[in-house]
Structure formats: C-alpha cells, structure tokens
CSV table of C-alpha atoms in Angstrom, one decimal:
chain,number,residue,atom,x,y,z
A,29,GLU,CA,17.7,-1.5,-19.7
A,30,LEU,CA,14.5,-1.7,-17.6
A,31,ASP,CA,15.2,-5.4,-16.8
A,32,MET,CA,18.7,-4.4,-15.6
A,33,ILE,CA,17.1,-1.9,-13.2
A,34,ILE,CA,14.3,-4.1,-11.9
A,35,ASP,CA,16.7,-7.0,-11.2
A,36,HIS,CA,17.9,-5.0,-8.1
A,37,PHE,CA,14.5,-5.1,-6.3
A,38,GLU,CA,14.2,-8.1,-4.0
A,39,ILE,CA,11.8,-9.4,-1.4
A,40,GLU,CA,13.1,-10.9,1.9
A,41,LEU,CA,11.3,-14.2,2.3
A,42,GLU,CA,12.1,-14.2,6.0
A,43,PRO,CA,11.3,-10.7,7.2
A,44,GLY,CA,13.9,-9.3,9.5
A,45,ASN,CA,16.6,-11.7,8.3
A,46,ALA,CA,18.7,-9.6,5.9
A,47,ASP,CA,20.9,-12.6,5.1
A,48,GLY,CA,18.0,-14.9,4.4
A,49,PRO,CA,16.6,-16.1,1.1
A,50,LYS,CA,15.3,-13.5,-1.4
A,51,GLU,CA,13.4,-13.5,-4.6
A,52,PRO,CA,12.9,-10.8,-7.2
A,53,VAL,CA,10.0,-8.3,-6.7
A,54,PHE,CA,9.5,-8.1,-10.5
A,55,TYR,CA,9.2,-10.9,-13.0
A,56,ARG,CA,7.9,-11.5,-16.5
A,57,ASP,CA,5.0,-13.8,-17.0
A,58,SER,CA,4.8,-16.3,-19.9
A,59,ALA,CA,3.5,-13.5,-22.2
A,60,GLY,CA,6.5,-11.3,-21.3
A,61,THR,CA,4.3,-8.9,-19.2
A,62,LEU,CA,6.2,-7.2,-16.3
A,63,CYS,CA,4.6,-8.3,-13.0
A,64,MET,CA,5.2,-7.3,-9.4
A,65,ARG,CA,5.2,-10.0,-6.7
A,66,LEU,CA,3.1,-9.3,-3.6
A,67,THR,CA,3.6,-11.5,-0.6
A,68,PRO,CA,2.9,-11.0,3.1
A,69,PHE,CA,5.4,-8.8,4.8
A,70,VAL,CA,6.9,-7.3,1.6
A,71,GLN,CA,9.4,-4.7,2.4
A,72,LEU,CA,10.7,-2.6,-0.5
A,73,ARG,CA,14.0,-1.1,0.5
A,74,VAL,CA,15.0,1.1,-2.4
A,75,PRO,CA,16.7,4.4,-2.6
A,76,ARG,CA,14.8,7.7,-2.7
A,77,GLY,CA,13.5,8.6,-6.1
A,78,HIS,CA,12.9,5.1,-7.3
A,79,SER,CA,9.1,5.2,-7.2
A,80,LYS,CA,8.5,2.8,-4.2
A,81,THR,CA,5.3,4.6,-3.2
A,82,THR,CA,4.0,4.6,-6.8
A,83,LEU,CA,4.9,0.9,-7.3
A,84,ALA,CA,3.3,-0.1,-4.0
A,85,ASN,CA,0.1,2.0,-4.5
A,86,THR,CA,-0.3,0.5,-8.0
A,87,LYS,CA,0.1,-3.0,-6.9
A,88,ILE,CA,-2.2,-2.6,-3.9
A,89,LEU,CA,-4.8,-1.0,-6.1
A,90,HIS,CA,-4.6,-4.0,-8.5
A,91,ALA,CA,-4.9,-6.4,-5.6
A,92,ILE,CA,-7.9,-4.5,-4.2
A,93,LEU,CA,-9.6,-4.6,-7.6
A,94,GLU,CA,-8.9,-8.4,-7.9
A,95,GLY,CA,-10.4,-8.9,-4.4
A,96,GLN,CA,-7.2,-10.0,-2.7
A,97,PHE,CA,-7.7,-7.5,0.1
A,98,ARG,CA,-11.0,-6.4,1.7
A,99,PHE,CA,-9.7,-4.0,4.3
A,100,PRO,CA,-6.4,-2.3,3.4
A,101,VAL,CA,-5.0,0.4,5.7
A,102,TYR,CA,-2.7,3.1,4.4
A,103,LEU,CA,-0.4,4.2,7.3
A,104,SER,CA,2.1,7.0,7.1
A,105,GLU,CA,3.9,9.4,9.5
A,106,SER,CA,0.8,11.8,9.3
A,107,ALA,CA,-2.8,11.3,8.4
A,108,ASN,CA,-2.3,13.9,5.7
A,109,HIS,CA,0.4,11.8,4.0
A,110,ALA,CA,-1.6,8.6,4.3
A,111,GLU,CA,-4.6,10.4,2.7
A,112,LYS,CA,-2.5,11.3,-0.3
A,113,GLN,CA,-1.7,7.6,-0.8
A,114,LEU,CA,-5.5,6.8,-0.6
A,115,ASP,CA,-6.1,9.7,-3.0
A,116,PHE,CA,-3.9,8.0,-5.6
A,117,SER,CA,-6.3,5.0,-5.6
A,118,LYS,CA,-9.4,7.3,-5.5
A,119,ASN,CA,-8.1,9.2,-8.6
A,120,GLU,CA,-7.3,6.0,-10.5
A,121,LEU,CA,-10.7,4.5,-9.6
A,122,THR,CA,-12.6,7.5,-10.9
A,123,THR,CA,-10.5,8.6,-13.9
A,124,ASN,CA,-8.8,5.5,-15.3
A,125,ALA,CA,-11.0,4.4,-18.2
A,126,LYS,CA,-9.2,1.0,-18.4
A,127,ILE,CA,-10.0,0.2,-14.8
A,128,GLN,CA,-13.6,1.2,-15.3
A,129,GLN,CA,-13.8,-0.9,-18.5
A,130,VAL,CA,-12.5,-4.0,-16.7
A,131,TRP,CA,-13.9,-3.7,-13.2
A,132,GLY,CA,-16.7,-1.2,-13.7
A,133,GLN,CA,-17.6,1.8,-11.6
A,134,MET,CA,-16.0,1.3,-8.2
A,135,LYS,CA,-17.0,4.6,-6.6
A,136,PRO,CA,-20.4,4.2,-4.9
A,137,VAL,CA,-23.3,6.4,-6.2
A,138,THR,CA,-23.5,9.5,-4.0
A,139,GLY,CA,-25.4,8.8,-0.8
A,140,THR,CA,-25.0,5.0,-1.0
A,141,GLY,CA,-21.5,4.5,0.4
A,142,ILE,CA,-18.4,6.0,1.9
A,143,TRP,CA,-16.1,8.3,-0.2
A,144,ARG,CA,-14.3,10.6,2.1
A,145,GLN,CA,-10.8,12.0,2.4
A,146,ASP,CA,-9.7,9.3,4.9
A,147,GLU,CA,-11.8,6.3,4.0
A,148,ILE,CA,-13.7,4.8,1.0
A,149,GLU,CA,-15.9,1.8,0.5
A,150,LEU,CA,-15.8,0.4,-3.0
A,151,ASN,CA,-18.7,-1.2,-4.9
A,152,ASN,CA,-17.0,-4.5,-4.5
A,153,GLY,CA,-17.3,-4.2,-0.7
A,154,THR,CA,-13.6,-3.3,-0.1
A,155,TYR,CA,-13.1,-0.7,2.6
A,156,CYS,CA,-9.9,1.4,2.6
A,157,VAL,CA,-8.8,3.7,5.3
A,158,ALA,CA,-5.9,6.2,5.6
A,159,GLN,CA,-4.3,6.9,9.0
A,160,GLY,CA,-1.3,8.6,10.6
A,161,ARG,CA,1.2,6.9,12.8
A,162,GLY,CA,-0.1,6.6,16.3
A,163,ALA,CA,-3.7,6.1,15.2
A,164,GLN,CA,-5.5,3.0,16.6
A,165,ILE,CA,-5.4,0.0,14.3
A,166,ARG,CA,-5.9,-2.8,16.9
A,167,GLY,CA,-9.6,-3.6,17.2
A,168,LYS,CA,-10.5,-1.8,13.9
A,169,ASN,CA,-13.5,-3.4,12.3
A,170,PHE,CA,-15.8,-2.6,9.4
A,171,ARG,CA,-18.8,-4.8,8.8
A,172,SER,CA,-17.2,-7.7,10.7
A,173,GLN,CA,-14.0,-7.3,8.6
A,174,ARG,CA,-10.6,-6.7,10.1
A,175,PRO,CA,-7.7,-5.0,8.3
A,176,ASP,CA,-6.0,-7.6,6.0
A,177,MET,CA,-3.2,-5.4,4.6
A,178,ILE,CA,-1.3,-2.5,6.0
A,179,LEU,CA,0.8,-0.4,3.7
A,180,LEU,CA,3.4,1.5,5.7
A,181,ASP,CA,4.9,4.4,3.7
A,182,ASP,CA,7.2,7.0,5.2
A,183,VAL,CA,6.1,6.3,8.8
A,184,GLU,CA,9.2,8.1,10.2
A,185,ASP,CA,10.0,11.8,10.1
A,186,LYS,CA,13.1,13.6,11.1
A,187,GLU,CA,11.9,14.1,14.6
A,188,SER,CA,11.0,10.5,15.3
A,189,VAL,CA,14.4,9.2,14.4
A,190,LYS,CA,16.6,11.8,16.1
A,191,THR,CA,17.3,9.8,19.2
A,192,GLU,CA,17.1,6.1,20.3
A,193,GLU,CA,14.3,7.0,22.7
A,194,GLN,CA,12.3,8.6,19.9
A,195,ARG,CA,12.9,5.7,17.6
A,196,GLU,CA,11.7,3.3,20.3
A,197,LYS,CA,8.6,5.4,20.8
A,198,ALA,CA,7.8,5.4,17.1
A,199,ARG,CA,8.2,1.6,17.0
A,200,ASP,CA,5.7,1.2,19.7
C-alpha cells in the first residue's frame, strides 16, 4: 500500500516545465530500503497533510549529516516558522540515539559553537540558518562558505497571495 502512495510523488527534471520529464521522488535501493531522491531544484507539490515538510526536513538532515550541504538555509513565510523547521533538526541531532551512534555528537559543547534559535553550527562544520521571507540571503557568508541549499517551506501566507500585486511583491 505504501508503494502505491509514494508512486505519486515526482520530481520535475526541468524546473518550471510542468510538461517536462519527471522521475519518482522515492525509490527502493537494491536492498529494498525506501530512499528519497534529492536533486537541485526539487519541488515537492503534494496536497496538504501528506508530510511534505517532515519528508523534506528528514532528507535535508540526512544530507547535512552526510556532508552534502555545508550551509543550508531554512526559509519560510516568517522567521518563527523557519525556526520551527530548524528546531526539527536540532531535536533529532540531540535526541536521536541512532544519529548519535552513526555520526556522533553533532551539537557543539557549550561555549564552543553556535546553537541558537535561528542558527546552529554542527561539529562537522555545517552551518544552518532559519530566516523569514524578505530576509537577506544574497551576500550571506559564514567562514567563507555561501548557502548551498535553500529549503523553501510555506513561504506564502493568505495576505501575500490575495492580489496579483501582492504575489509579485512576494516573488521579489
């Protein structure tokens, strides 16, 4: 039954071209383990209530642990919402025994790194930041590293999509 559901998740291989080629988001590896494909410009378009945020946060966390991203940015309609996405990662990093067993302690010892509500620096050198829509991303730099992944989650609110003018403003 799970395979029937996950078959409906697809990645557009040509972002912005809804009629272009697609491939499944989920696949099973040779051992039969369910895996999620992560490619540049992935856009999960799935109805509400189908765990898009949880799936994306889990995959991003795994990619961070594996060193695929050094400077991810969580971007949402408000800083508060983005911080909740970062909080998911912080919670998993500090409470998930399996993560700690495989990757070790990722939270820096108090006083040696950054572990705040809106930004964290992991022991593997990865720096994560949470920001609201409208916050500056261009020019962002941490120890000579620029953002290499941006997770956009619920960047619109009811007000920002009411009129064409407001939609255009939100896009800018």
